[in-house]
Tab-separated table of C-alpha atoms in Angstrom:
chain	number	residue	atom	x	y	z
A	26	MET	CA	-53.093	33.891	4.747
A	27	ILE	CA	-50.811	34.927	7.600
A	28	MET	CA	-47.089	34.197	7.259
A	29	LYS	CA	-44.867	33.914	10.288
A	30	LYS	CA	-41.698	35.914	10.120
A	31	ALA	CA	-38.313	34.890	11.432
A	32	HIS	CA	-35.884	37.788	11.606
A	33	GLY	CA	-37.987	39.743	9.125
A	34	ILE	CA	-37.961	36.978	6.467
A	35	PRO	CA	-41.252	35.243	5.568
A	36	GLY	CA	-41.434	31.619	6.809
A	37	ARG	CA	-41.000	29.840	3.467
A	38	MET	CA	-38.140	32.077	2.439
A	39	PHE	CA	-36.410	31.531	5.792
A	40	GLY	CA	-36.692	27.754	5.336
A	41	ALA	CA	-35.267	27.924	1.810
A	42	VAL	CA	-32.359	30.119	2.895
A	43	THR	CA	-31.630	27.831	5.852
A	44	LEU	CA	-31.668	24.765	3.599
A	45	ALA	CA	-29.365	26.430	1.048
A	46	VAL	CA	-26.855	27.416	3.742
A	47	ALA	CA	-26.918	23.901	5.225
A	48	LEU	CA	-26.344	22.289	1.811
A	49	LEU	CA	-23.455	24.628	1.003
A	50	ALA	CA	-21.849	23.915	4.381
A	51	LEU	CA	-22.194	20.173	3.786
A	52	LEU	CA	-20.692	20.524	0.316
A	53	PHE	CA	-17.561	22.278	1.595
A	54	VAL	CA	-17.080	19.920	4.553
A	55	ALA	CA	-17.625	16.795	2.444
A	56	ASN	CA	-15.144	17.898	-0.234
A	57	GLY	CA	-12.317	18.391	2.261
A	58	ALA	CA	-12.912	15.046	3.944
A	59	PHE	CA	-13.253	13.219	0.631
A	60	ALA	CA	-10.049	14.743	-0.748
A	61	ALA	CA	-8.120	13.667	2.353
A	62	ASP	CA	-9.265	10.072	1.815
A	63	LEU	CA	-8.078	10.150	-1.793
A	64	MET	CA	-4.598	11.465	-1.013
A	65	HIS	CA	-2.247	8.525	-0.591
A	66	ASN	CA	0.878	8.995	1.512
A	67	SER	CA	2.522	7.326	4.492
A	68	ARG	CA	0.554	9.395	7.029
A	69	ASP	CA	-2.885	8.732	5.530
A	70	THR	CA	-2.289	5.018	4.981
A	71	GLY	CA	-0.259	4.295	8.122
A	72	SER	CA	2.433	2.757	5.904
A	73	SER	CA	5.868	2.047	7.344
A	74	ARG	CA	7.573	1.836	3.919
A	75	TRP	CA	10.522	4.202	3.591
A	76	ASN	CA	10.450	4.646	7.381
A	77	GLY	CA	6.881	5.980	7.150
A	78	ARG	CA	8.045	8.955	5.097
A	79	TRP	CA	6.759	8.764	1.511
A	80	GLY	CA	4.486	11.193	-0.274
A	81	ILE	CA	5.036	13.832	2.428
A	82	ALA	CA	7.093	17.031	2.476
A	83	GLY	CA	10.748	16.123	2.959
A	84	GLY	CA	10.010	12.422	2.416
A	85	ARG	CA	10.533	9.984	-0.416
A	86	TYR	CA	9.023	11.258	-3.709
A	87	GLY	CA	8.189	14.689	-2.222
A	88	GLU	CA	4.751	15.793	-1.023
A	89	PHE	CA	1.816	14.322	-2.922
A	90	THR	CA	-0.939	16.822	-3.696
A	91	CYS	CA	-3.918	16.721	-6.044
A	92	ALA	CA	-1.564	18.134	-8.705
A	93	THR	CA	0.624	15.028	-8.444
A	94	CYS	CA	-1.891	13.049	-10.496
A	95	HIS	CA	-4.363	15.639	-11.817
A	96	GLU	CA	-4.161	18.702	-14.049
A	97	PRO	CA	-6.824	21.143	-15.205
A	98	ASP	CA	-8.349	20.556	-18.627
A	99	ALA	CA	-6.725	17.167	-19.236
A	100	GLU	CA	-8.168	15.144	-22.091
A	101	ASN	CA	-9.937	12.676	-19.782
A	102	ILE	CA	-12.959	13.009	-17.509
A	103	LYS	CA	-10.954	12.732	-14.262
A	104	ASN	CA	-8.279	15.228	-15.406
A	105	ILE	CA	-5.527	12.678	-14.804
A	106	ARG	CA	-2.067	13.653	-16.020
A	107	ARG	CA	-0.565	11.677	-18.892
A	108	THR	CA	2.744	11.620	-16.971
A	109	ILE	CA	3.040	11.367	-13.188
A	110	SER	CA	6.369	12.503	-11.764
A	111	VAL	CA	8.236	12.574	-8.469
A	112	MET	CA	7.129	15.812	-6.786
A	113	ASN	CA	10.654	16.750	-5.698
A	114	PRO	CA	12.611	17.241	-8.945
A	115	ILE	CA	16.003	17.624	-7.215
A	116	SER	CA	15.579	14.392	-5.273
A	117	THR	CA	17.599	11.319	-6.184
A	118	HIS	CA	14.542	9.216	-5.367
A	119	THR	CA	12.777	7.375	-8.144
A	120	LEU	CA	9.369	5.754	-8.428
A	121	PRO	CA	9.097	1.967	-8.324
A	122	GLY	CA	10.663	0.820	-11.580
A	123	GLY	CA	13.594	3.225	-11.331
A	124	SER	CA	12.408	6.363	-13.133
A	125	LYS	CA	11.386	9.818	-11.929
A	126	SER	CA	8.163	9.706	-13.941
A	127	VAL	CA	5.722	7.204	-15.374
A	128	ASN	CA	3.382	7.486	-18.341
A	129	VAL	CA	-0.288	6.829	-17.700
A	130	ILE	CA	-1.955	4.654	-20.308
A	131	PHE	CA	-5.724	4.932	-20.589
């Protein structure tokens, strides 16, 4: 059997390496796009509440990040925090309901 070589790599191996690289690239691109869709703030939603400045740096509640709602090794499958707080602790802003944090009930 004669194997074609591409850049010194046998044909099957070249195909497997190419597929692996393509899948890894897709994984990294998809994660960034998916995370952006999950992040809720005035820019991502087009909201005009609080003059279009909530969940962003310098805006109402401070900047929302993944850490706003999630923490590593939480006791639930989605790693959701038991308490979600305003991200700017020195702000006078409160969440709806009047407090700076809310307890999450599962």
